[in-house]
Tab-separated table of C-alpha atoms and ligand atoms in Angstrom:
chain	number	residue	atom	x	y	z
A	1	UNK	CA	-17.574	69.336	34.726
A	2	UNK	CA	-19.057	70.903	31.681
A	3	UNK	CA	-20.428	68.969	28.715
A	4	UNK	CA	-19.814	69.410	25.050
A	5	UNK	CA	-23.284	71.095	23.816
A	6	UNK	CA	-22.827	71.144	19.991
A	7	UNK	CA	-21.948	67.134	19.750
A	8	UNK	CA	-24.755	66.052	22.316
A	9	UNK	CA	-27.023	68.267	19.931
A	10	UNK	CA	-26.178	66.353	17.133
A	11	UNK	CA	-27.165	62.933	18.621
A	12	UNK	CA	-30.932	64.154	18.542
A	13	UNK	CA	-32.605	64.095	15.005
A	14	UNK	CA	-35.856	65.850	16.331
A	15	UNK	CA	-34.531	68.591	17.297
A	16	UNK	CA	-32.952	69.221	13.779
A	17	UNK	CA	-36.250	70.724	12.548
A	18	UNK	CA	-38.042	74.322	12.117
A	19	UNK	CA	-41.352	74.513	13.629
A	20	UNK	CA	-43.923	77.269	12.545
A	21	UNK	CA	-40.564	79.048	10.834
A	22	UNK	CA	-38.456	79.065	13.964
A	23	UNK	CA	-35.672	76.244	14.620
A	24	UNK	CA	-37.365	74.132	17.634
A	25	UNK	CA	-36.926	75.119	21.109
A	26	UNK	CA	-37.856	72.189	22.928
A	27	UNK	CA	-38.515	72.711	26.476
A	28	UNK	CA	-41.343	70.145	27.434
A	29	UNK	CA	-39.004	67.493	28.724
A	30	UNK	CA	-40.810	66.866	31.966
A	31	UNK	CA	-43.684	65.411	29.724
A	32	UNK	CA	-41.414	63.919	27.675
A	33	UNK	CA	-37.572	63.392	26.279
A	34	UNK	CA	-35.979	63.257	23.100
A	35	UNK	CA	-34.068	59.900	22.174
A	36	UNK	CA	-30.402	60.003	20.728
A	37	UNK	CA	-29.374	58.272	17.589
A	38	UNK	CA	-27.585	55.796	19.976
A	39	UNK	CA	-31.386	54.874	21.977
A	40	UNK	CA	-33.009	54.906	18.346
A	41	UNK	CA	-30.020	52.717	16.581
A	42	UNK	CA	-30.567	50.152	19.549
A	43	UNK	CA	-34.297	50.591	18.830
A	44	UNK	CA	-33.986	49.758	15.199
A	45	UNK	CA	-31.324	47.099	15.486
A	46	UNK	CA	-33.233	44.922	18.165
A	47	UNK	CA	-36.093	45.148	14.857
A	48	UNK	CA	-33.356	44.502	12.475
A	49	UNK	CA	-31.704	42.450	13.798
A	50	UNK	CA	-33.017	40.066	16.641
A	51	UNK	CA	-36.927	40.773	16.833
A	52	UNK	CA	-38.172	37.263	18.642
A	53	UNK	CA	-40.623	36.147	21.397
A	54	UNK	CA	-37.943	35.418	24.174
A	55	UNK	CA	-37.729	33.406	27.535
A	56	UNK	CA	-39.718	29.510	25.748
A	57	UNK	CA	-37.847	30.125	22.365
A	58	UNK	CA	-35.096	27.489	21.631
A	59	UNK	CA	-33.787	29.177	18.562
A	60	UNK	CA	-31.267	31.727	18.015
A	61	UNK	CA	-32.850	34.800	17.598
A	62	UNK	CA	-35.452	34.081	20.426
A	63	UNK	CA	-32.171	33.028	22.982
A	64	UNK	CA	-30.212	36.344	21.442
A	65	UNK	CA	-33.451	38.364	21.872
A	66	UNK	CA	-33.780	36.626	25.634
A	67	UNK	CA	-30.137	37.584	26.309
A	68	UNK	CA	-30.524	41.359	24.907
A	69	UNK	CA	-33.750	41.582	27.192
A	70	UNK	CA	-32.238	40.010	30.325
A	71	UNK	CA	-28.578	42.344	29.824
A	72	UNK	CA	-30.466	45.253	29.619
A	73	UNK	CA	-32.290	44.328	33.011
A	74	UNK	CA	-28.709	43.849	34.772
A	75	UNK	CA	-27.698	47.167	33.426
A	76	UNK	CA	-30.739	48.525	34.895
A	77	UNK	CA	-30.360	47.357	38.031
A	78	UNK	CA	-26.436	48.541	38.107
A	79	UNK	CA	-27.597	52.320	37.597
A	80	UNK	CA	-29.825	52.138	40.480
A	81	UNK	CA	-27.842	50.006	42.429
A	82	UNK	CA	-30.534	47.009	42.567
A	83	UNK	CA	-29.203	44.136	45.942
A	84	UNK	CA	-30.664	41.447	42.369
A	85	UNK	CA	-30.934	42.319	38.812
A	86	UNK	CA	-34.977	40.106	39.358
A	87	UNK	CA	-35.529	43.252	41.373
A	88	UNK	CA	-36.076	45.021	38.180
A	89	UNK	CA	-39.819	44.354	36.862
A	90	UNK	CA	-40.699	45.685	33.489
A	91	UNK	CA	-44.017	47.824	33.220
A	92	UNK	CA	-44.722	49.894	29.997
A	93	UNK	CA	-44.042	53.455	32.766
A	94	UNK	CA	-44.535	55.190	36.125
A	95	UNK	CA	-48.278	54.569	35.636
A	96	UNK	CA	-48.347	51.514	34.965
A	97	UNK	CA	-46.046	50.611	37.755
A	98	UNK	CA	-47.698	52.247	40.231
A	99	UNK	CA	-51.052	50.781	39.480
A	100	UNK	CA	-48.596	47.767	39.779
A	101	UNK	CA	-47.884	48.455	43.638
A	102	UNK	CA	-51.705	49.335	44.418
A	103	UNK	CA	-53.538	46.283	43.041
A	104	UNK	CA	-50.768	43.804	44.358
A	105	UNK	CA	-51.493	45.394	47.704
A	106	UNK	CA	-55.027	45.632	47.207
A	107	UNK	CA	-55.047	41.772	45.755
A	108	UNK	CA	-52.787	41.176	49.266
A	109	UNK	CA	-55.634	41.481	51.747
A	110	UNK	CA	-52.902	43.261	53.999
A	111	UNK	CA	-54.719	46.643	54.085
A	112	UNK	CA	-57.891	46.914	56.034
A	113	UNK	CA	-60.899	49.205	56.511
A	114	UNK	CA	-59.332	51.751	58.836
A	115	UNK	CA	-55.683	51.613	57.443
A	116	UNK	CA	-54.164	54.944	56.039
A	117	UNK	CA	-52.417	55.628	52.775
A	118	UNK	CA	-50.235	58.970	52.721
A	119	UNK	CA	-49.447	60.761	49.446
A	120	UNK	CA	-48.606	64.339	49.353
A	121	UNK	CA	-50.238	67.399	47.847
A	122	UNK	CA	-47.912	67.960	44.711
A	123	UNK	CA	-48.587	64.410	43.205
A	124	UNK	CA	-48.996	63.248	39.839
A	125	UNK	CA	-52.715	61.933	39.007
A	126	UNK	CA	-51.202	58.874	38.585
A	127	UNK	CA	-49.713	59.102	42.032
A	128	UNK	CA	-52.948	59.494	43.451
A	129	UNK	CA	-55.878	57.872	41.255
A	130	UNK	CA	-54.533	54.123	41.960
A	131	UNK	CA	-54.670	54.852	45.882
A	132	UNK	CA	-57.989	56.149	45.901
A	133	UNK	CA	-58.833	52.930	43.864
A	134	UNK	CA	-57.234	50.968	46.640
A	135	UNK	CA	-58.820	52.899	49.571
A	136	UNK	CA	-62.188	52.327	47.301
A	137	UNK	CA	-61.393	48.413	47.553
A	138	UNK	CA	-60.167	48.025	50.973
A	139	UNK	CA	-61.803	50.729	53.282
A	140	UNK	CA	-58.509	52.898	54.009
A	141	UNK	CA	-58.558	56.395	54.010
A	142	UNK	CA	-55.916	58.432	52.303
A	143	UNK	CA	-53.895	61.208	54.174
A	144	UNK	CA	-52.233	64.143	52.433
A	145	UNK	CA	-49.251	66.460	53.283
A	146	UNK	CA	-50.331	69.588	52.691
A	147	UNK	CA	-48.020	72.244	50.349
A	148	UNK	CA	-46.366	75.362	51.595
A	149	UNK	CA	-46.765	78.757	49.311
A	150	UNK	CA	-43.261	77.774	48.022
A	151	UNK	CA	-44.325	74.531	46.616
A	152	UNK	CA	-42.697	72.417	49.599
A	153	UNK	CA	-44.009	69.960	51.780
A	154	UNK	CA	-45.569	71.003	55.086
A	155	UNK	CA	-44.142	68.840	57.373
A	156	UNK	CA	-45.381	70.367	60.960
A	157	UNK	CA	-48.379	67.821	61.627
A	158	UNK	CA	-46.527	64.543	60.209
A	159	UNK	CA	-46.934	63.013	63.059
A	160	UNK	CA	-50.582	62.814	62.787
A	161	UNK	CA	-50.486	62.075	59.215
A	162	UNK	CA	-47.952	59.278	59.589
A	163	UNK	CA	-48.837	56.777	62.118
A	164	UNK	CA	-48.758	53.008	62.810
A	165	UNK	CA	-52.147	52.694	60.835
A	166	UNK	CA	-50.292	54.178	57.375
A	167	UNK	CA	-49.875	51.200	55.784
A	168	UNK	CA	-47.876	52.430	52.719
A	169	UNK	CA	-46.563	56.238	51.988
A	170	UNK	CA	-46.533	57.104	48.149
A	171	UNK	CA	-44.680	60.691	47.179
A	172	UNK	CA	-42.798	61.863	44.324
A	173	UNK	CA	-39.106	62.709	44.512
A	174	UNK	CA	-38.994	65.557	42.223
A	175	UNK	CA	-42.415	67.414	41.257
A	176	UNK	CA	-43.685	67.430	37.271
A	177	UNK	CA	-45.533	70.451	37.946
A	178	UNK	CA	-43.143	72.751	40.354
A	179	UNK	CA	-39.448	71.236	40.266
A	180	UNK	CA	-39.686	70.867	43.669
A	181	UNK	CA	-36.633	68.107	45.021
A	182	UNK	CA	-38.413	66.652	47.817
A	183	UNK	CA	-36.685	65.528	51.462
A	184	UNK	CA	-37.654	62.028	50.647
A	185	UNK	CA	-35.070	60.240	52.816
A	186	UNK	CA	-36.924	62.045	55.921
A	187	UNK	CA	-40.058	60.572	55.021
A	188	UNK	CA	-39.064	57.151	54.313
A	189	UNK	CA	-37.193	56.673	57.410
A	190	UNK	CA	-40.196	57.709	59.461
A	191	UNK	CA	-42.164	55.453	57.599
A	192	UNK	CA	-39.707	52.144	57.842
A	193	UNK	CA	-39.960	53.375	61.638
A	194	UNK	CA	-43.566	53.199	61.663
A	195	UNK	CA	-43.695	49.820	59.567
A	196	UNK	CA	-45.271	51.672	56.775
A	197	UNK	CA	-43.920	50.849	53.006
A	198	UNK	CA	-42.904	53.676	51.071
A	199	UNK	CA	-43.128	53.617	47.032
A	200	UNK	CA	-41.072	56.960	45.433
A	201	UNK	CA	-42.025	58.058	42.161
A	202	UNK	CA	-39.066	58.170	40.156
A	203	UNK	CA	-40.264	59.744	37.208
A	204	UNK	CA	-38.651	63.223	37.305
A	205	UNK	CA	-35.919	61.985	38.987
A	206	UNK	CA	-34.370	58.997	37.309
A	207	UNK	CA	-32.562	60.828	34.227
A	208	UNK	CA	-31.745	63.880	36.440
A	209	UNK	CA	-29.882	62.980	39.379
A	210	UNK	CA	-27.567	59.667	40.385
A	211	UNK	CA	-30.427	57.226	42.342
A	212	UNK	CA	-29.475	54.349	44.822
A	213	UNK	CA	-32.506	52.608	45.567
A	214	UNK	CA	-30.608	50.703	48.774
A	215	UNK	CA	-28.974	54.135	49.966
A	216	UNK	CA	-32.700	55.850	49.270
A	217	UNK	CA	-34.056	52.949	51.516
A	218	UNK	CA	-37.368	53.212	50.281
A	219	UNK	CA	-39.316	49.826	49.699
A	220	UNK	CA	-40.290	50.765	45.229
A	221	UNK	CA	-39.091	53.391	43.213
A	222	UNK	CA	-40.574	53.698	39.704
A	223	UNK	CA	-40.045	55.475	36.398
A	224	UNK	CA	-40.427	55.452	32.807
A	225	UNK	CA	-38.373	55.448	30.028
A	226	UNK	CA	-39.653	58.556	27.775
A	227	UNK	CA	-38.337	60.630	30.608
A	228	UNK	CA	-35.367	58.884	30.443
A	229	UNK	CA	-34.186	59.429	26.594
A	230	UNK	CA	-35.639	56.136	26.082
A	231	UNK	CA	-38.629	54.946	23.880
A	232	UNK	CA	-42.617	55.225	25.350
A	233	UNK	CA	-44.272	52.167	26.353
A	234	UNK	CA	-41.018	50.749	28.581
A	235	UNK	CA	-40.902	51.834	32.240
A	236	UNK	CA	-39.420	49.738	35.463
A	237	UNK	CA	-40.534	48.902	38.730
A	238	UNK	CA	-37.643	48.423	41.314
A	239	UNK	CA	-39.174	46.720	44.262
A	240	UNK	CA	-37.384	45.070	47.520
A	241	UNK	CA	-37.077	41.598	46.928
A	242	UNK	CA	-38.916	39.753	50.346
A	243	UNK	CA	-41.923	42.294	49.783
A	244	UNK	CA	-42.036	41.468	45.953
A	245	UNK	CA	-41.702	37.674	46.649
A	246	UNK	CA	-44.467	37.995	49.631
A	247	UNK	CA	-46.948	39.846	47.328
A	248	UNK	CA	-49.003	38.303	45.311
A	249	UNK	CA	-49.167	38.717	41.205
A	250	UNK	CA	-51.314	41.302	39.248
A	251	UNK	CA	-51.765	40.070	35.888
A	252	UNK	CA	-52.383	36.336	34.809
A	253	UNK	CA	-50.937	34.556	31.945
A	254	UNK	CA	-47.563	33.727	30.196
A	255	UNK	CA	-43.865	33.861	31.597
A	256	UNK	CA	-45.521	34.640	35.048
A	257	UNK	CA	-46.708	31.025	36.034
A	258	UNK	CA	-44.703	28.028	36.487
A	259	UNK	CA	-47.294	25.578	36.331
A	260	UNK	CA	-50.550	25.502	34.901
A	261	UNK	CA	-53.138	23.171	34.995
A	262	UNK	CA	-57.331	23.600	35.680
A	263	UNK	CA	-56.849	22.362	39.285
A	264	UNK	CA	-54.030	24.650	40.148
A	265	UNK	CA	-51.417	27.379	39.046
A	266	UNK	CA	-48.325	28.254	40.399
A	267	UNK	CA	-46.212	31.245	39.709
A	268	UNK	CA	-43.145	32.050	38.494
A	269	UNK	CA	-39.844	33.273	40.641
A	270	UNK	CA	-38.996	37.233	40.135
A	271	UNK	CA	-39.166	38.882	37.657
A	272	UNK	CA	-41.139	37.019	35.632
A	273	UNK	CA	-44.441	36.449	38.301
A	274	UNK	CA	-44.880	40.474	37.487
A	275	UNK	CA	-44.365	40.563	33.725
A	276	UNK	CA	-47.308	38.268	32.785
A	277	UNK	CA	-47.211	38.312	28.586
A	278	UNK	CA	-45.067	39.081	25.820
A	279	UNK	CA	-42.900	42.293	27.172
A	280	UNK	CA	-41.650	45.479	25.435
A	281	UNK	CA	-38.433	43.658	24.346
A	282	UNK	CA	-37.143	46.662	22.387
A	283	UNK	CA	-38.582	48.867	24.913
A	284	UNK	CA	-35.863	47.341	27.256
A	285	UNK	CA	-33.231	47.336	24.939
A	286	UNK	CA	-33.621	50.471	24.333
A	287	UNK	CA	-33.778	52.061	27.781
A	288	UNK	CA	-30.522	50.385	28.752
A	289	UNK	CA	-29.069	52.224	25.990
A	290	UNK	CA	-30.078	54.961	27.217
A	291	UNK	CA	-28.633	54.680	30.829
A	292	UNK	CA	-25.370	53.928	29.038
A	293	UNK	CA	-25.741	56.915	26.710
A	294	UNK	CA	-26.259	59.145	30.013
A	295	UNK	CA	-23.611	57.634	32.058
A	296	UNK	CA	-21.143	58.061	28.983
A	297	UNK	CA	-21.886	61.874	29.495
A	298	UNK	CA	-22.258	61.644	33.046
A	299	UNK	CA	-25.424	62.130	35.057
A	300	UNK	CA	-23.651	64.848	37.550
A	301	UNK	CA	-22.876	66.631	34.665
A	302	UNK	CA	-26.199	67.079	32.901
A	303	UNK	CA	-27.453	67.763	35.937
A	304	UNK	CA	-25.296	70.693	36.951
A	305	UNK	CA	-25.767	71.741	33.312
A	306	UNK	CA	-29.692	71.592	33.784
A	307	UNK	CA	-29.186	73.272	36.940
A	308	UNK	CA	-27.564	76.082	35.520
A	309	UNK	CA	-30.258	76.241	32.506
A	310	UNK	CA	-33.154	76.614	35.411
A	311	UNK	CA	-30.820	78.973	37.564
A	312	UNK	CA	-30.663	81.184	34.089
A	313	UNK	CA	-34.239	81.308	33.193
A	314	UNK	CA	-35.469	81.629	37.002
A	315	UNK	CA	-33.653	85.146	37.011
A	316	UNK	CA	-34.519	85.905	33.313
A	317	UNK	CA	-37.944	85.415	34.128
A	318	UNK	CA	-38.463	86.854	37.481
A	319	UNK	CA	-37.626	90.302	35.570
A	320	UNK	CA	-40.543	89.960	33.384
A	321	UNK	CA	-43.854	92.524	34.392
A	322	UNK	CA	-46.902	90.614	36.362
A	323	UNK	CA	-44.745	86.895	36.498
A	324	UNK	CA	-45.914	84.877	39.166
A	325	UNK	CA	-44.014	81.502	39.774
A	326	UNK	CA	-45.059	78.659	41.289
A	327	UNK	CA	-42.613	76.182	42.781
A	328	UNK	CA	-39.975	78.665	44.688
A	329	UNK	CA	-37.852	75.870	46.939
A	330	UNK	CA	-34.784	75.720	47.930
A	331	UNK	CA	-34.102	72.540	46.367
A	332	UNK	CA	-35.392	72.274	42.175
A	333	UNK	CA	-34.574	70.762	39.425
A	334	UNK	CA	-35.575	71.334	35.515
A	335	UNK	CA	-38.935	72.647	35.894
A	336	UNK	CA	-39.870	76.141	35.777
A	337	UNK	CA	-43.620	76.364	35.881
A	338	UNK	CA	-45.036	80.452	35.854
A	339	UNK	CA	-48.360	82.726	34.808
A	340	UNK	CA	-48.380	85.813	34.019
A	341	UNK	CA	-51.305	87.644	36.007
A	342	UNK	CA	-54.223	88.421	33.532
A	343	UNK	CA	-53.622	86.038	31.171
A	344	UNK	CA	-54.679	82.571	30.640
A	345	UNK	CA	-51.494	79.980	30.660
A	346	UNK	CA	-53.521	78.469	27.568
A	347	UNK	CA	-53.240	81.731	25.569
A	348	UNK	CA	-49.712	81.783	26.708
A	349	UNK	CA	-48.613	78.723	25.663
A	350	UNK	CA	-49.977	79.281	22.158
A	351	UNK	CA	-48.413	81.828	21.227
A	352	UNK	CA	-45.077	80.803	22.903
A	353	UNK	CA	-45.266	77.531	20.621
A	354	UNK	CA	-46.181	80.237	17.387
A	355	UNK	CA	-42.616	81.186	18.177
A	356	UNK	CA	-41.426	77.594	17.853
A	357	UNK	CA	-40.781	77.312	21.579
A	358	UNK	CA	-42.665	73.989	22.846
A	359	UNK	CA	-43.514	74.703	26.793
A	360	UNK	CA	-46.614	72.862	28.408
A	361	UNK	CA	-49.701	74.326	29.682
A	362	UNK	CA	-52.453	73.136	32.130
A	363	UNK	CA	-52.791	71.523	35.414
A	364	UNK	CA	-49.782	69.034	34.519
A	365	UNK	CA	-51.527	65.959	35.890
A	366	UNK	CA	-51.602	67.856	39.467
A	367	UNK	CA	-55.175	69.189	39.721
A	368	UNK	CA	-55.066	68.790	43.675
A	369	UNK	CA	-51.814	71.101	43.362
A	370	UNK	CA	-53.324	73.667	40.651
A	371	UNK	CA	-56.470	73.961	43.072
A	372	UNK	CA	-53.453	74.679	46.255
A	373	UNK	CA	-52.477	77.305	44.213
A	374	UNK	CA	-55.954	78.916	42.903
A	375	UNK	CA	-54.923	78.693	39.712
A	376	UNK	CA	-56.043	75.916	36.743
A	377	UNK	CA	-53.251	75.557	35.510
A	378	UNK	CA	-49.584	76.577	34.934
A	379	UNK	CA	-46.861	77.238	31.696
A	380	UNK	CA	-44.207	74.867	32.211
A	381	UNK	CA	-40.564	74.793	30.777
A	382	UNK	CA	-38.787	71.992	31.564
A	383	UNK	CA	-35.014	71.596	30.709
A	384	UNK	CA	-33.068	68.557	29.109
A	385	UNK	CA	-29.093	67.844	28.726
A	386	UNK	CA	-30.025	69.232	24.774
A	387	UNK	CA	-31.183	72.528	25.943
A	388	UNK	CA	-28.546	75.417	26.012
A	389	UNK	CA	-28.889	79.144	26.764
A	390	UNK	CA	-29.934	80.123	23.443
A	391	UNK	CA	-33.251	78.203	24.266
A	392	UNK	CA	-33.515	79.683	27.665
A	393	UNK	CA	-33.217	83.176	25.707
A	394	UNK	CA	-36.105	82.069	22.869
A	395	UNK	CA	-38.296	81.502	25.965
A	396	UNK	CA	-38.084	84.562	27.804
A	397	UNK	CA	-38.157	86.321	24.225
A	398	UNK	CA	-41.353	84.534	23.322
A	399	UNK	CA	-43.139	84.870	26.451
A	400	UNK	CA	-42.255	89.036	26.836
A	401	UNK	CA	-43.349	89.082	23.414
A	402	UNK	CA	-46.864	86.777	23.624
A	403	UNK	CA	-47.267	88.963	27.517
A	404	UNK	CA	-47.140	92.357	24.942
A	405	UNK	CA	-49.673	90.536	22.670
A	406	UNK	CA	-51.978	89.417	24.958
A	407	UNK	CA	-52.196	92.650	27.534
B	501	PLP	C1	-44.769	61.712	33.943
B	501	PLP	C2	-45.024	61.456	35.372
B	501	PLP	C3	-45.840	60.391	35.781
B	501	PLP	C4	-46.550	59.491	34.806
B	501	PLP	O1	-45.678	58.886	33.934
B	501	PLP	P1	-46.219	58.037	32.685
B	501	PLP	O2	-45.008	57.848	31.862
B	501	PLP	O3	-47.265	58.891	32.031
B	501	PLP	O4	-46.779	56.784	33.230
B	501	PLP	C5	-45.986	60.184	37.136
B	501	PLP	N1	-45.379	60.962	38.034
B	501	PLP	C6	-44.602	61.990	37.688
B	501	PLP	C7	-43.909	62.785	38.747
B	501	PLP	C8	-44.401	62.270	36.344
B	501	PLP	O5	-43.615	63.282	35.994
């Protein structure tokens, strides 16, 4: 499989610029992705063209709008292999989705005082912050895998960190900060064992490998759509259909009741009981788009073609004087996250982006992580299906050249 660089290059307007007199070397997609003129023309033609409140709306641009909204939740729910298309909630991201899970859980008086929640080391904030709310609200305790020097998971003493009191395991499939591809399917079959739920964060791994949420077998995967080659503000929710139903809802108001009156309210059927108000219609839209967009290329594809980007700059980089890289398993994808000793990832990344190559620097949302490694933070390239070896060579230019400025 190989993929035709110069034409998928095209398709992305930002990139067509200079920054601080270089041509732009974008390599922060782990933060966030570039849309193609096919994601932006769906963007401005849903504006153009059908913008409507949808689901109540009798007339025809509110039942087009509707239909637009509810076809791009089928095709969303085809790429991940959804058992029902209502499986597929709307949430503006991973955050947001997340936060989603906790407070339903929270709201569903099934975790008590004493219950356990287990996340892992390498998590996002966001992967984190809304259990700690929960434990805060219920009285469990959270439990965390500890990290192995090469950015894994340490998975000797599982079996006293998942038990029959974890009531719900939360881990990333693919790390922001390291690249590491974690052994998921191990964990989540332990924890269906144990009765535990098990929510994966989807949000490195949705646009970078082929994801069947029945195969996966976990109970919610999430993700959002800027990492996706889709819009900001759109992200999804997939969760199992009999825990969804049992839950309770999150947020009150329209679309997610189906009566209303002072005495009593009752809510809505799936989706809708979880996307309480007027929705990111165009955020939607738009993200479909951008599933078909990848699937016209191929998702194997751009993954072996990131894969080869990472495999290239990994061995470019490991020749570089005093590089120290964090994140050295087996299994990566797309993220190459490094320091070089003496010299403040900050610094780094300034003068790296001088050079019109756009890396990220700091603790990537992953304090608990950055503390693992004694550091406080990280540079971080992050590769895309636009990036090509020509970018991978700006990098390691820039950063032998900032390294020479800054010793
Ligand atoms: C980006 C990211 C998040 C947060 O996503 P938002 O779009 O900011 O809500 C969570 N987890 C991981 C692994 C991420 O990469």
């Amino acid at each position: 499989m190989s993929i035709d660089i110069t034409s998928i290059r095209a398709q992305f307007p930002v990139l067509n610029q200079q920054v601080n007199g270089f041509p732009l070397v974008y390599l922060d997609n782990a933060a966030t992705t570039h849309n193609p003129q096919a994601v932006i023309d769906a963007s401005t033609d849903y504006y153009s063209r059908l913008n409507s409140n949808i689901h109540r709306g009798t007339h025809f641009l509110s039942r087009e709008a509707t239909a637009a909204h509810e076809a791009a939740r089928e095709t969303i729910a085809k790429q991940f292999n959804a058992a029902h298309s209502h499986e597929i909630i709307f949430t503006s991201g991973t955050t947001d989705s997340i936060n989603l899970v906790s407070t339903i859980l929270t709201f569903s008086g099934k975790i008590k005082a004493g219950d356990r929640v287990l996340v892992s080391g390498l998590e996002h904030h966001s992967n984190i912050v809304p259990w700690q709310m929960l434990c805060e609200h219920t009285g469990a305790e959270l439990d965390v895998i500890p990290i192995t020097d090469s950015g894994e998971w340490d998975l000797s003493e599982i079996d006293t960190l998942l038990t029959e009191k974890t009531k719900i395991v939360a881990v990333s499939h693919i790390s922001n900060a390291l690249g590491t591809v974690n052994p998921i399917e191990k964990i989540i079959s332990k924890a269906k064992a144990l009765g535990a739920l098990t929510l994966i964060d989807g949000a490195q791994s949705a646009a970078h490998m082929k994801i069947d949420v029945q195969a996966m077998g976990a109970d919610f995967y999430v993700f959002s759509g800027h990492k996706c080659y889709a819009p900001t503000g759109i992200g999804v929710l997939w969760g199992r259909e009999e825990i969804l139903n049992e839950l309770p809802p999150y947020k009150g108001g329209g679309e997610m009741i189906e009566r209303c009156s002072f005495e009593k309210t009752t809510y809505n059927v799936l989706p809708f009981k979880y996307e309480a108000g007027t929705p990111n219609i165009e955020g939607a839209i738009a993200l479909a788009r951008a599933f078909d967009w990848i699937n016209e290329i191929g998702i194997e594809a751009i993954a072996e073609h990131e894969q080869k980007l990472l495999d290239l700059a990994t061995d470019a980089i490991s020749h570089i004087d005093n590089v120290q890289l964090y994140g050295t398993a087996k299994e990566k994808a797309t993220v190459l996250s490094f320091n070089i000793k003496g010299i403040h990832h900050y610094d780094l990344g300034t003068l790296i982006d001088q050079m019109g190559v756009a890396v990220r620097t700091g603790h990537h949302c992953c304090q608990p992580l950055m503390a693992r490694f004694g550091t406080t933070g990280t540079v971080r390239a992050s590769f895309a299906v636009y990036n090509t070896e020509d970018d991978v060579h700006a990098l390691i230019k820039a950063i032998k050249k900032a390294a020479m400025m800054l010793a």
